């Protein structure tokens, strides 16, 4: 079995962050979401990974390399434009050969892994196996319709009137039969080759399609709200670890991880929170569900429920919450004082806040 990881999307819902960075490399709990994906794949025993990349391919390749840090062997496959999941399978034909395929969207987070689903597929080898999860608004996803016996009888991509609340979570398992299916379909109204159309074609051709409902947590991290939610969930599961320098006037409460090389002076850190190496926090408050990356400077400020990327700085700001702040962004004091600030800042941004 080979894995196919789709990392070619533009990430329009995460702009302006994704104007200068691949959406799959935006960190949650100070680790890129793509790294979580690759660790999940490695846990299944799959070693060979084809990485579908687009314009941000060089950045992704620099971060992931050959995959050895994950115990994987990564091959990069260029997609000229985001033309659909089935199109990704189409261009990966030579790489995949006659192996079974584990296809995984590079911006999806699943807690608990997918090892059980992969082992079930290896044992039973249906032509396709889908991983499903119940969602409150299925119109934003591919949706599976099951009959009374739980068999897949139909699929739709982002339907206006969903026939079920079972969304495709972005993990698919296929035998080589998928290659005939992706060649047989035509682009949808969105101009993309939809994987749901390919699976529907397999259904109508009489091939065996199975599904399983995900028991763990799943989130498509395509929006700021989703990124913050995954960040919160991951931080809640971390262990307390203080490797950096914390002076006697500081207070660190709960599940807080302070990396080696970080410095905390005269501050209060309330977990769950993580502070990266090289970051200096002085006379500040860092509240729950906050990730501060490497080499940041937080001085006389208050942050909570936020993700702060590498090299960003805050000076005399109260209060920032529910925010995603890009690399090397600068947030400083301005004359007036609102109750709270909510920010989505691109890399190298400079913001003067009235506080």
JSON list of C-alpha atoms in Angstrom, two decimals, residues 33 59 342:
[
{"chain": "A", "resi": 33, "resn": "UNK", "atom": "CA", "xyz": [-0.96, 20.16, 10.61]},
{"chain": "A", "resi": 59, "resn": "UNK", "atom": "CA", "xyz": [7.96, 25.22, 0.96]},
{"chain": "A", "resi": 342, "resn": "UNK", "atom": "CA", "xyz": [-9.67, 39.47, 17.50]}
]
